[in-house]
Amino acid sequence: MTVVKICGVRTVEAAVTAAENGADVIGMIFAPSPRLIDISTAQEIAKAVVPAHTKRDAAATTDELNKECNMSAPEYFKACSDKLLSYGRPLLCGVFQNQDLDHILSVVRQVPLDLVQLHGTEPVQMARQIPVPVIKVFHVGADFTVDTAGLFDTGYHSVILLDTKVPAAGAQQGGHGVQFDWTVARSLSDRNVPFLMAGGLSPDNVDEAVKVARPWGVDVSSGVETDRAKDPAKIQAFINNAKAA
């Protein structure tokens, strides 16, 4: 069944709606963005979604996987994704973009977070300095191939995320509702490498996206909004359609 990440969540109500309808990951943005969330609201979301939210053994498990240098990319990313699903509850992910490591670590501790998403041009090696599993974005533009440097590097990020590169957006990438060619993503699944896919997804097209690209999971933000606010009906429809595909 397809993993679903609802991103850009800014209210307890939206987070609870996502969790109650089966979202696997709830994303909160801590980078400059119209969807920027403050620490106190993120903490309220953590309490509402995971009442007994405490640090788990994710970091230790990631460290163990990092030592498995003999793993192939499909084996490594499959082991990482299996571990994340083993929690049996929605995971809280903080999204950052080209920000200081100290800031990221501070937010991880304060909320607390289960995952960190690096959505900028951070080097893949940065993931080793973060004590929770990392989702690393790779922006799909006209010149992108799945052999992009760092995509298949094991021992750093735990999850690959493909999202559309939007040149007109400048430094602020993500959340623009722009699609990329899903057959590019399919070339990853054809190599048996699990990955997340974002970019212009909505309740209306996620079924087709999953059938074409065969991702491990899908990631949505603007596609479940009405007037720039999370729409409960769209959240529910997106999750249902993604998991039924």
C-alpha positions as a printed NumPy array, in Angstrom:
array([[  0.   ,   0.   ,   0.   ],
       [  1.329,   3.427,  -0.94 ],
       [  2.821,   5.535,   1.843],
       [  1.283,   9.021,   2.11 ],
       [  2.961,  12.179,   3.366],
       [  0.78 ,  15.233,   3.948],
       [  3.14 ,  18.206,   3.974],
       [  2.897,  21.874,   4.869],
       [  0.61 ,  21.179,   7.823],
       [  0.189,  24.274,  10.018],
       [ -2.713,  23.452,  12.342],
       [ -3.581,  20.779,  14.858],
       [ -6.876,  20.227,  13.053],
       [ -5.199,  19.466,   9.724],
       [ -2.667,  17.163,  11.382],
       [ -5.365,  15.21 ,  13.222],
       [ -7.412,  14.922,  10.02 ],
       [ -4.383,  13.537,   8.196],
       [ -3.568,  11.094,  10.989],
       [ -7.121,   9.858,  11.424],
       [ -7.441,   9.2  ,   7.693],
       [ -4.287,   7.126,   7.494],
       [ -1.441,   9.503,   6.624],
       [  1.918,   7.866,   7.316],
       [  3.971,  11.065,   7.544],
       [  2.931,  14.572,   8.567],
       [  5.254,  17.267,   7.271],
       [  5.801,  20.651,   8.886],
       [  7.856,  23.35 ,   7.187],
       [ 10.549,  25.168,   9.151],
       [ 12.092,  26.882,   6.121],
       [ 11.021,  30.277,   4.708],
       [  7.651,  29.569,   3.109],
       [  4.002,  30.686,   3.182],
       [  3.504,  27.418,   5.105],
       [  6.133,  28.164,   7.745],
       [  5.15 ,  26.842,  11.171],
       [  6.353,  28.004,  14.592],
       [  7.801,  25.694,  17.214],
       [  4.924,  26.024,  19.673],
       [  2.316,  25.011,  17.069],
       [  4.506,  22.116,  15.955],
       [  4.72 ,  20.952,  19.558],
       [  0.928,  21.086,  19.857],
       [  0.664,  18.986,  16.694],
       [  3.119,  16.469,  18.15 ],
       [  1.05 ,  16.166,  21.314],
       [ -2.205,  15.787,  19.391],
       [ -0.981,  13.266,  16.837],
       [  1.335,  11.244,  19.078],
       [  0.181,  11.769,  22.691],
       [  3.058,   9.758,  24.141],
       [  5.559,  11.085,  21.644],
       [  9.068,  10.199,  22.755],
       [ 12.351,   9.588,  21.017],
       [ 12.547,   6.091,  19.607],
       [ 15.486,   4.046,  18.401],
       [ 15.414,   5.49 ,  14.875],
       [ 18.848,   7.09 ,  15.148],
       [ 20.465,   3.916,  16.427],
       [ 18.864,   1.894,  13.657],
       [ 19.986,   4.396,  11.04 ],
       [ 23.522,   4.173,  12.392],
       [ 23.377,   0.399,  12.071],
       [ 22.223,   0.659,   8.464],
       [ 24.939,   3.195,   7.734],
       [ 27.533,   0.603,   8.65 ],
       [ 26.202,  -1.796,   6.037],
       [ 28.488,  -0.508,   3.32 ],
       [ 28.073,  -3.727,   1.365],
       [ 24.351,  -3.102,   0.835],
       [ 23.205,  -2.247,  -2.658],
       [ 21.023,   0.837,  -3.1  ],
       [ 17.806,  -1.214,  -3.436],
       [ 18.678,  -3.204,  -0.309],
       [ 19.655,  -0.152,   1.726],
       [ 16.657,   2.034,   0.892],
       [ 14.288,  -0.944,   1.302],
       [ 15.702,  -1.579,   4.802],
       [ 15.306,   2.099,   5.686],
       [ 11.723,   2.31 ,   4.427],
       [ 10.767,  -0.905,   6.224],
       [ 12.114,   0.512,   9.48 ],
       [ 10.085,   3.697,   9.114],
       [  6.887,   1.736,   8.528],
       [  7.544,  -0.378,  11.615],
       [  6.596,   2.493,  13.926],
       [  2.912,   1.846,  13.363],
       [  1.959,   5.503,  13.779],
       [  2.194,   8.753,  11.817],
       [  5.739,  10.111,  11.732],
       [  6.46 ,  13.803,  12.208],
       [  8.788,  15.287,   9.604],
       [ 10.4  ,  18.708,   9.658],
       [ 11.222,  20.277,   6.292],
       [ 14.316,  22.456,   6.   ],
       [ 16.009,  24.125,   3.051],
       [ 19.655,  25.217,   3.071],
       [ 19.593,  26.057,   6.776],
       [ 22.219,  25.853,   9.493],
       [ 22.76 ,  22.457,  11.051],
       [ 22.439,  23.922,  14.552],
       [ 18.965,  25.238,  13.715],
       [ 17.88 ,  21.867,  12.359],
       [ 19.152,  20.035,  15.435],
       [ 17.415,  22.496,  17.74 ],
       [ 14.04 ,  21.983,  16.042],
       [ 14.477,  18.194,  16.054],
       [ 14.929,  18.296,  19.837],
       [ 12.216,  20.823,  20.631],
       [  9.246,  19.402,  18.705],
       [ 10.472,  16.508,  18.701],
       [ 10.732,  15.199,  15.128],
       [ 10.916,  11.64 ,  13.798],
       [ 12.327,  12.662,  10.409],
       [ 14.132,  15.564,   8.779],
       [ 13.613,  16.491,   5.133],
       [ 16.425,  18.378,   3.424],
       [ 14.719,  20.18 ,   0.551],
       [ 17.524,  22.373,  -0.743],
       [ 20.965,  21.835,  -2.209],
       [ 22.44 ,  20.385,   0.964],
       [ 25.19 ,  17.812,   0.385],
       [ 24.05 ,  14.241,   1.01 ],
       [ 26.785,  13.949,   3.643],
       [ 24.873,  16.357,   5.908],
       [ 22.447,  13.561,   6.761],
       [ 25.167,  11.879,   8.837],
       [ 25.094,  14.827,  11.251],
       [ 21.348,  14.591,  11.936],
       [ 20.197,  12.173,  14.681],
       [ 16.97 ,  11.079,  12.941],
       [ 16.43 ,   9.541,   9.484],
       [ 16.651,  12.007,   6.606],
       [ 14.527,  12.43 ,   3.493],
       [ 16.702,  14.036,   0.797],
       [ 15.102,  15.837,  -2.118],
       [ 16.383,  15.596,  -5.675],
       [ 14.818,  18.21 ,  -7.924],
       [ 13.715,  16.937, -11.318],
       [ 14.446,  19.419, -14.073],
       [ 15.057,  19.22 , -17.797],
       [ 18.583,  17.861, -17.338],
       [ 17.783,  15.398, -14.524],
       [ 18.589,  11.699, -14.691],
       [ 18.292,   9.101, -11.951],
       [ 22.069,   8.732, -12.116],
       [ 22.396,  12.214, -10.594],
       [ 25.345,  12.313,  -8.21 ],
       [ 24.345,  11.293,  -4.712],
       [ 20.951,   9.824,  -5.501],
       [ 21.951,   6.231,  -4.793],
       [ 24.565,   6.946,  -2.122],
       [ 23.939,   4.636,   0.825],
       [ 24.693,   5.425,   4.443],
       [ 23.441,   9.019,   4.325],
       [ 19.772,   9.801,   3.633],
       [ 17.198,   7.117,   4.387],
       [ 14.595,   8.153,   1.808],
       [ 14.869,   9.594,  -1.713],
       [ 12.324,  12.282,  -2.618],
       [ 11.777,  13.36 ,  -6.215],
       [ 10.156,  16.78 ,  -6.628],
       [  9.792,  19.184,  -9.524],
       [ 12.476,  21.8  , -10.094],
       [ 10.706,  25.123, -10.637],
       [ 13.302,  27.602, -11.987],
       [ 10.97 ,  30.583, -11.583],
       [ 10.621,  29.83 ,  -7.864],
       [ 14.266,  30.625,  -7.187],
       [ 15.54 ,  29.438,  -3.803],
       [ 12.11 ,  28.448,  -2.485],
       [ 11.47 ,  25.07 ,  -4.067],
       [  8.536,  22.793,  -3.243],
       [  4.832,  23.361,  -2.752],
       [  4.21 ,  24.966,  -6.15 ],
       [  1.898,  22.301,  -7.562],
       [  4.021,  21.663, -10.662],
       [  4.377,  18.144, -12.074],
       [  7.375,  16.46 , -13.638],
       [  7.507,  13.545, -16.061],
       [  6.381,  10.538, -13.989],
       [  8.245,   8.131, -16.271],
       [ 11.466,   9.561, -14.817],
       [ 10.322,   8.338, -11.419],
       [  9.318,   5.002, -12.908],
       [ 12.944,   4.407, -13.836],
       [ 13.71 ,   4.37 , -10.1  ],
       [ 11.023,   1.826,  -9.292],
       [ 12.247,  -0.277, -12.213],
       [ 15.543,  -0.513, -10.295],
       [ 13.636,  -1.632,  -7.178],
       [ 14.633,   1.497,  -5.252],
       [ 11.845,   2.812,  -2.991],
       [ 11.251,   6.563,  -3.15 ],
       [  8.804,   9.345,  -2.382],
       [  7.339,  11.416,  -5.204],
       [  5.983,  14.975,  -5.014],
       [  5.121,  17.698,  -7.494],
       [  1.633,  18.672,  -8.601],
       [ -0.137,  15.727,  -7.008],
       [ -3.802,  16.001,  -6.038],
       [ -6.751,  13.755,  -5.196],
       [ -7.617,  13.79 ,  -8.904],
       [ -4.308,  12.54 , -10.289],
       [ -2.606,  10.573,  -7.505],
       [ -4.158,   7.297,  -8.671],
       [ -2.621,   7.704, -12.132],
       [  0.691,   8.914, -10.667],
       [  1.016,   5.794,  -8.523],
       [  0.154,   3.5  , -11.423],
       [  2.683,   5.161, -13.751],
       [  5.605,   5.76 , -11.384],
       [  5.071,   2.999,  -8.801],
       [  6.605,   4.989,  -5.924],
       [  6.99 ,   3.764,  -2.358],
       [  5.129,   6.885,  -1.306],
       [  3.559,  10.145,  -2.434],
       [  3.955,  13.624,  -0.931],
       [  1.403,  16.427,  -1.255],
       [  0.961,  19.965,   0.014],
       [ -0.823,  22.456,  -2.265],
       [ -2.873,  19.65 ,  -3.843],
       [ -4.902,  19.242,  -0.635],
       [ -5.502,  22.943,  -0.052],
       [ -8.365,  25.337,  -0.756],
       [ -7.547,  29.039,  -0.608],
       [ -4.067,  28.134,   0.733],
       [ -5.464,  26.26 ,   3.741],
       [ -5.53 ,  22.504,   4.221],
       [ -8.903,  21.123,   3.16 ],
       [-10.1  ,  18.131,   5.249],
       [-12.124,  16.661,   2.394],
       [ -9.165,  16.861,   0.   ],
       [ -6.831,  15.319,   2.578],
       [ -9.192,  12.396,   3.03 ],
       [ -9.709,  11.954,  -0.719],
       [ -5.99 ,  12.1  ,  -1.451],
       [ -5.13 ,   9.482,   1.15 ],
       [ -7.949,   7.18 ,   0.067],
       [ -7.083,   7.454,  -3.627],
       [ -3.354,   6.975,  -3.073],
       [ -3.804,   3.892,  -0.943],
       [ -6.406,   2.396,  -3.254],
       [ -4.23 ,   2.782,  -6.373]])
